[in-house]
XYZ file of C-alpha atoms in Angstrom:
451
model
C -95.316 -32.521 8.950
C -97.772 -35.186 7.742
C -96.414 -38.716 7.791
C -97.163 -41.458 5.243
C -96.322 -45.006 6.324
C -96.027 -47.650 3.622
C -95.828 -51.335 4.510
C -94.216 -53.359 1.701
C -91.424 -52.498 -0.753
C -91.872 -55.298 -3.280
C -92.494 -55.390 -7.034
C -95.589 -53.187 -6.980
C -94.120 -50.498 -4.717
C -91.547 -48.923 -7.044
C -93.716 -46.411 -8.892
C -95.791 -45.675 -5.790
C -92.648 -44.724 -3.876
C -91.359 -42.609 -6.767
C -94.677 -40.745 -6.859
C -94.735 -40.182 -3.102
C -91.129 -38.941 -3.045
C -92.090 -36.159 -5.439
C -95.130 -35.266 -3.360
C -93.038 -35.060 -0.182
C -91.140 -32.113 -1.596
C -94.247 -30.352 -2.880
C -96.243 -30.746 0.323
C -93.582 -30.900 3.057
C -94.544 -34.442 4.062
C -92.430 -37.374 5.167
C -92.525 -41.045 4.164
C -91.440 -44.194 5.967
C -91.252 -47.433 3.990
C -91.365 -50.563 6.158
C -90.246 -53.955 4.919
C -88.304 -56.942 6.238
C -85.755 -56.473 3.415
C -83.881 -53.326 4.412
C -81.459 -53.170 1.434
C -84.387 -53.441 -0.976
C -86.270 -50.740 0.888
C -83.268 -48.414 0.940
C -82.752 -48.906 -2.789
C -86.310 -47.742 -3.434
C -85.997 -44.416 -1.567
C -82.351 -43.605 -2.322
C -81.189 -40.377 -0.679
C -84.519 -38.589 -0.862
C -85.147 -35.960 1.782
C -87.794 -36.775 4.430
C -87.889 -40.439 3.318
C -86.870 -43.283 5.616
C -86.391 -47.032 5.245
C -87.210 -49.205 8.238
C -86.742 -52.957 8.648
C -89.575 -54.510 10.614
C -91.511 -57.729 10.858
C -95.109 -56.665 10.396
C -96.251 -59.563 12.583
C -94.387 -57.979 15.511
C -97.126 -56.061 17.333
C -94.851 -53.526 19.008
C -92.934 -52.640 15.829
C -96.074 -52.439 13.713
C -98.083 -50.445 16.222
C -95.253 -47.975 16.707
C -95.210 -47.198 12.982
C -99.003 -47.004 12.624
C -99.295 -44.734 15.642
C -96.857 -42.265 14.061
C -98.716 -42.103 10.720
C -101.264 -39.711 9.279
C -102.161 -42.291 6.631
C -101.134 -45.932 6.127
C -100.699 -47.789 2.829
C -100.315 -51.570 2.764
C -98.731 -53.354 -0.192
C -98.115 -56.482 1.844
C -99.389 -59.914 0.805
C -103.192 -59.895 1.227
C -103.140 -62.188 4.258
C -101.139 -59.580 6.192
C -103.443 -56.615 5.563
C -105.637 -57.573 8.512
C -102.941 -57.159 11.157
C -102.182 -53.695 9.761
C -105.894 -52.900 9.571
C -106.434 -53.790 13.237
C -103.634 -51.449 14.241
C -105.123 -48.684 12.083
C -108.475 -49.075 13.822
C -106.807 -49.090 17.239
C -104.896 -45.870 16.537
C -107.543 -44.109 14.389
C -105.611 -44.115 11.094
C -106.902 -44.216 7.524
C -105.756 -47.197 5.431
C -105.277 -47.806 1.702
C -104.695 -51.188 0.026
C -104.731 -52.536 -3.527
C -106.216 -55.892 -2.501
C -109.725 -57.305 -2.518
C -111.932 -56.675 0.499
C -112.006 -59.968 2.394
C -114.147 -61.165 5.281
C -111.535 -60.160 7.868
C -111.503 -56.557 6.671
C -115.312 -56.546 6.468
C -115.455 -57.595 10.124
C -113.951 -54.205 11.030
C -116.683 -52.195 9.242
C -118.542 -51.123 12.362
C -115.400 -49.881 14.115
C -114.270 -48.091 10.949
C -117.644 -46.336 10.700
C -117.863 -45.550 14.413
C -114.446 -43.896 14.341
C -115.176 -42.169 11.015
C -112.065 -43.639 9.412
C -111.568 -44.246 5.701
C -110.427 -47.700 4.644
C -110.089 -47.598 0.849
C -109.407 -51.048 -0.606
C -109.174 -52.405 -4.174
C -107.286 -49.241 -5.106
C -104.754 -50.662 -7.558
C -105.144 -52.005 -11.088
C -107.476 -54.997 -11.012
C -109.097 -54.356 -8.649
C -108.872 -50.580 -8.836
C -108.520 -48.860 -12.193
C -111.037 -51.370 -13.560
C -113.651 -50.195 -11.024
C -112.984 -46.504 -11.576
C -112.986 -46.579 -15.370
C -116.054 -48.837 -15.453
C -118.042 -46.649 -13.075
C -117.211 -43.544 -15.085
C -118.693 -45.191 -18.191
C -121.684 -46.649 -16.361
C -122.535 -43.315 -14.744
C -122.266 -41.498 -18.089
C -124.579 -43.973 -19.837
C -127.168 -43.808 -17.055
C -127.037 -40.018 -16.869
C -127.938 -39.956 -20.560
C -130.934 -42.222 -20.078
C -129.242 -45.446 -21.187
C -130.019 -48.926 -19.885
C -127.014 -51.244 -19.655
C -127.712 -54.830 -20.736
C -124.222 -56.355 -20.813
C -120.934 -55.566 -19.063
C -117.752 -57.570 -19.638
C -114.511 -56.237 -18.182
C -111.128 -57.753 -19.113
C -107.724 -57.078 -17.557
C -104.352 -58.758 -17.810
C -100.746 -58.268 -16.844
C -98.827 -59.591 -19.854
C -95.449 -59.640 -21.516
C -95.012 -56.846 -24.057
C -94.711 -58.177 -27.629
C -91.073 -57.130 -27.997
C -90.151 -59.113 -24.849
C -92.307 -62.149 -25.644
C -89.664 -64.802 -26.265
C -90.703 -67.998 -24.495
C -93.305 -70.685 -25.287
C -95.486 -69.691 -22.326
C -95.735 -66.126 -23.672
C -95.617 -64.974 -20.056
C -93.150 -63.510 -17.566
C -93.636 -62.849 -13.866
C -94.393 -59.176 -13.202
C -96.216 -59.446 -9.870
C -96.727 -61.862 -6.976
C -95.897 -65.280 -8.504
C -97.910 -67.078 -5.829
C -101.055 -65.357 -7.055
C -100.263 -66.484 -10.610
C -99.833 -70.110 -9.528
C -103.056 -70.147 -7.502
C -105.176 -68.126 -9.952
C -108.623 -69.582 -10.409
C -108.454 -72.100 -7.569
C -111.686 -70.807 -6.029
C -113.511 -71.194 -9.337
C -115.596 -68.395 -10.825
C -119.160 -67.049 -10.824
C -120.724 -64.821 -13.437
C -124.004 -63.982 -15.143
C -124.508 -64.481 -18.872
C -127.803 -63.869 -20.669
C -129.647 -63.890 -17.320
C -128.192 -67.262 -16.284
C -125.658 -67.741 -13.480
C -122.623 -69.829 -14.363
C -120.404 -71.458 -11.761
C -117.109 -72.577 -13.279
C -114.978 -75.065 -11.299
C -111.217 -74.715 -11.144
C -110.548 -77.608 -13.493
C -112.429 -75.795 -16.283
C -111.291 -72.194 -15.727
C -108.538 -72.382 -18.365
C -110.367 -74.617 -20.829
C -111.616 -73.390 -24.230
C -111.135 -69.736 -23.321
C -112.826 -67.169 -25.618
C -110.709 -64.602 -27.461
C -110.844 -60.809 -27.643
C -109.102 -58.551 -30.144
C -107.624 -55.155 -29.330
C -106.130 -53.002 -32.063
C -102.410 -53.502 -32.464
C -102.253 -56.718 -30.422
C -102.527 -60.415 -31.113
C -105.821 -61.999 -29.980
C -105.941 -62.570 -26.219
C -107.773 -65.278 -24.287
C -109.853 -64.578 -21.209
C -110.929 -66.618 -18.219
C -113.559 -65.565 -15.630
C -112.121 -63.868 -12.561
C -113.442 -64.906 -9.163
C -116.972 -63.880 -8.159
C -118.306 -61.382 -10.692
C -121.770 -61.507 -9.115
C -120.475 -59.678 -6.054
C -119.951 -56.516 -8.113
C -123.374 -56.376 -9.781
C -124.991 -54.607 -6.838
C -121.891 -52.509 -6.130
C -122.054 -51.214 -9.714
C -125.834 -50.744 -9.310
C -126.595 -53.036 -12.271
C -129.022 -55.456 -10.616
C -131.144 -55.990 -13.747
C -128.263 -56.567 -16.163
C -128.390 -59.681 -18.375
C -124.627 -60.293 -18.638
C -121.937 -59.351 -16.138
C -118.452 -60.899 -16.318
C -115.070 -59.821 -14.965
C -112.122 -61.620 -16.572
C -108.362 -62.014 -16.657
C -106.453 -61.865 -19.940
C -103.627 -64.153 -21.033
C -102.096 -65.197 -24.325
C -104.024 -68.279 -25.571
C -101.016 -70.613 -25.364
C -100.619 -69.854 -21.646
C -104.183 -70.950 -20.968
C -103.747 -74.144 -22.971
C -100.572 -75.086 -21.118
C -101.886 -74.097 -17.696
C -105.015 -76.207 -18.194
C -102.788 -79.256 -18.757
C -100.857 -78.558 -15.541
C -104.129 -78.269 -13.630
C -105.441 -81.500 -15.150
C -102.639 -83.473 -13.445
C -102.793 -81.483 -10.193
C -99.460 -79.665 -10.649
C -100.851 -76.602 -8.859
C -101.923 -78.514 -5.748
C -101.253 -77.080 -2.309
C -102.057 -80.377 -0.505
C -100.013 -83.144 -2.168
C -96.844 -83.326 -0.087
C -97.310 -87.032 0.653
C -97.364 -87.816 -3.055
C -94.228 -85.860 -3.946
C -92.075 -85.697 -0.801
C -89.714 -88.390 -2.160
C -88.962 -86.413 -5.348
C -85.511 -84.908 -5.839
C -85.604 -83.635 -9.428
C -88.120 -81.902 -11.653
C -88.442 -85.023 -13.792
C -89.211 -87.185 -10.745
C -91.813 -84.692 -9.594
C -93.488 -84.383 -12.980
C -93.541 -88.159 -13.445
C -95.116 -88.534 -10.005
C -97.858 -86.107 -11.027
C -98.478 -87.404 -14.559
C -98.201 -91.185 -14.256
C -101.385 -91.680 -12.172
C -103.340 -90.133 -15.043
C -101.787 -92.050 -17.943
C -104.227 -94.933 -17.993
C -107.231 -92.748 -17.178
C -107.121 -90.149 -19.899
C -106.497 -90.553 -23.592
C -105.135 -87.016 -23.673
C -102.184 -87.856 -21.452
C -101.509 -91.232 -23.062
C -101.313 -89.542 -26.458
C -99.169 -86.759 -25.066
C -96.596 -89.127 -23.587
C -96.412 -91.160 -26.785
C -95.797 -87.975 -28.730
C -93.217 -86.798 -26.239
C -91.257 -90.040 -26.510
C -91.049 -89.762 -30.290
C -90.330 -86.016 -30.419
C -90.109 -84.039 -27.142
C -90.027 -80.713 -29.005
C -92.867 -81.326 -31.407
C -95.883 -79.771 -29.707
C -96.605 -76.597 -27.789
C -96.903 -78.136 -24.334
C -93.665 -80.111 -24.685
C -91.891 -76.858 -25.486
C -93.463 -75.239 -22.428
C -92.386 -78.108 -20.163
C -88.864 -78.148 -21.553
C -88.575 -74.406 -21.027
C -89.430 -74.810 -17.344
C -87.020 -77.745 -17.014
C -89.639 -80.281 -16.014
C -88.101 -83.045 -18.119
C -84.588 -82.670 -16.698
C -82.550 -83.848 -13.758
C -82.483 -80.317 -12.345
C -82.857 -80.406 -8.575
C -86.050 -79.236 -6.920
C -85.883 -76.320 -4.451
C -84.395 -77.369 -1.116
C -87.682 -76.902 0.697
C -91.195 -77.370 -0.664
C -94.507 -78.300 0.911
C -96.580 -78.920 -2.207
C -96.534 -78.871 -5.997
C -97.562 -75.204 -6.024
C -94.229 -74.388 -4.331
C -92.321 -76.249 -7.052
C -94.279 -74.608 -9.841
C -93.746 -71.179 -8.293
C -89.997 -71.823 -8.059
C -89.875 -72.835 -11.720
C -91.744 -69.711 -12.785
C -89.595 -67.391 -10.677
C -86.365 -68.847 -12.083
C -87.341 -69.538 -15.711
C -89.987 -66.880 -16.394
C -88.327 -63.963 -14.646
C -88.110 -60.587 -16.347
C -84.626 -59.643 -17.504
C -83.460 -56.041 -16.969
C -84.378 -54.988 -20.507
C -87.753 -56.766 -20.547
C -91.000 -54.850 -20.703
C -94.389 -55.880 -19.433
C -97.787 -54.716 -20.653
C -101.140 -54.003 -19.011
C -104.210 -54.535 -21.164
C -107.713 -53.591 -20.022
C -110.918 -53.670 -22.045
C -114.504 -52.858 -21.055
C -117.205 -54.142 -23.399
C -120.576 -52.571 -22.620
C -123.858 -53.027 -24.456
C -126.712 -50.669 -23.693
C -130.006 -49.298 -24.949
C -129.736 -45.555 -25.452
C -132.870 -43.386 -25.606
C -132.957 -41.055 -28.595
C -135.143 -38.083 -29.487
C -137.708 -40.330 -31.183
C -138.071 -42.337 -27.954
C -136.611 -45.390 -29.640
C -134.004 -47.589 -27.986
C -131.248 -48.350 -30.482
C -128.800 -50.968 -29.231
C -125.289 -49.581 -28.825
C -121.948 -50.742 -27.531
C -118.820 -49.224 -26.024
C -115.345 -50.670 -26.191
C -113.033 -48.820 -23.820
C -109.431 -50.048 -23.845
C -106.145 -49.323 -22.117
C -102.737 -50.595 -23.240
C -99.819 -49.598 -21.024
C -96.218 -50.778 -21.461
C -93.507 -50.746 -18.820
C -90.043 -49.225 -19.128
C -87.978 -52.161 -17.830
C -88.123 -54.943 -15.231
C -88.204 -52.446 -12.337
C -90.437 -49.657 -13.607
C -93.063 -52.031 -14.892
C -96.518 -51.220 -16.193
C -97.849 -53.367 -13.343
C -96.014 -51.313 -10.703
C -97.239 -48.099 -12.313
C -100.869 -49.198 -12.590
C -100.992 -50.624 -9.062
C -98.954 -47.943 -7.324
C -100.123 -44.667 -8.842
C -103.812 -44.941 -7.836
C -102.724 -45.585 -4.251
C -100.344 -42.627 -4.263
C -102.872 -40.269 -5.829
C -105.580 -41.324 -3.368
C -103.229 -40.869 -0.410
C -102.378 -37.358 -1.588
C -106.025 -36.402 -2.091
C -106.974 -37.707 1.359
C -104.140 -35.818 3.064
C -105.180 -32.682 1.182
C -108.800 -33.219 2.325
C -109.989 -33.478 -1.295
C -111.442 -36.916 -0.503
C -113.345 -36.709 2.750
C -115.311 -39.961 2.829
C -115.394 -42.300 5.810
C -116.175 -45.988 6.101
C -114.992 -49.101 4.247
C -114.999 -48.428 0.498
C -113.787 -49.475 -2.914
C -113.308 -46.739 -5.569
C -116.760 -46.719 -7.158
C -117.835 -43.228 -6.030
C -117.248 -40.177 -8.247
C -115.593 -38.395 -5.295
C -112.782 -40.920 -5.704
C -112.646 -41.987 -9.329
C -113.059 -38.596 -11.004
C -109.941 -36.906 -9.552
C -107.884 -40.114 -9.571
C -108.636 -40.917 -13.223
C -107.948 -37.292 -14.169
C -104.470 -37.453 -12.646
C -103.769 -40.924 -14.058
C -104.243 -39.485 -17.544
C -101.303 -37.160 -16.846
C -99.222 -40.324 -16.367
C -100.352 -41.813 -19.712
C -102.889 -44.148 -18.115
C -105.709 -43.208 -20.445
C -108.519 -45.170 -22.092
C -109.414 -45.214 -25.769
C -113.205 -45.295 -26.156
C -115.340 -46.262 -29.152
C -119.119 -45.979 -29.054
C -121.069 -47.591 -31.876
C -124.626 -48.538 -32.768
C -125.327 -52.117 -33.813
């Protein structure tokens, strides 16, 4: 009986576990879900046959190695910094590994051992990264196979609040790892636009964000996502003029978040400045006051706040998070990012009836050869809008978990037989995975037009 071992039972694991439980019965497999929170893990598997919940600390070598050694395939939905300890165990015991996270330098350092042992480590196999790669490569391959030359590629993706659950001034609710939301953009961004390379620092990531429009939705703002340049060669688009990967948010979120960044409210290194603070108001004053005499923006804001604290958008956002109250800070914090994360988790949580929404859009411009050997300029807009069912079966959990589950099944059935360290940009991976995702209503709407 083949054994799937999953590390991590958090927000993104729900739909993955549901998918795997169905496959256990069809294929006579077994599943063990490992997490430090045993009640949570047990709630995810219920009374399913051949499914087991185990409480372990993944940092414990003996416990982790025992589980990896027993597996036929390992899936990690742990925080990204913990993937490496699982990966080392997988190399040691000759096990294939799937993750939804970006390939980092630690994982890359294992490439030679992975290749030498003919293992498959498939990373970036979730939503973004994951479905974005697969859907993009399907389009890129189709255009090239028809003689087209791609000149511009812009790929947008966002985990958002569905319109019918959008009821706060941030127009955002937490649907995935809140720490990642708080720290988004801190490494800046790199992209290519009209043959020029742009390097955007953190303090400008959320400033003056461009808008995109998708049918049926309000306009969305985008900010550049990490290092887009890294993917140009992976997508085999070395000569492209424009290549940008972005994250989508509602415009008001970007405006408010930029203000928080401008006074260092997302800092991970400011404990000395704020360690005396007891309440949210004390903390926010400690962050804002040093900037009052330096920037007209903040002087004007404070004057406006004094006269009418509910008058402008940002005041409403601050009030919603409780920053202007005597509410006590969390008992332990090591930086402002901890405080901000606590505020988001408590004030921007999804209620049981809330629904989230995944939005993805690829914008591709290309020159397509026609029968007269002319090169008319054309564009493709390929979009995906996916809504969740509730605060447990979220669109985010579905879009992150299903690609991992489908890939695990295909590997165990020997329908994917690659080896090495990969992301899902090969047709051997993305064609069958995308085909099955369509059966779960994860399907793109494509429009192809000439200019």
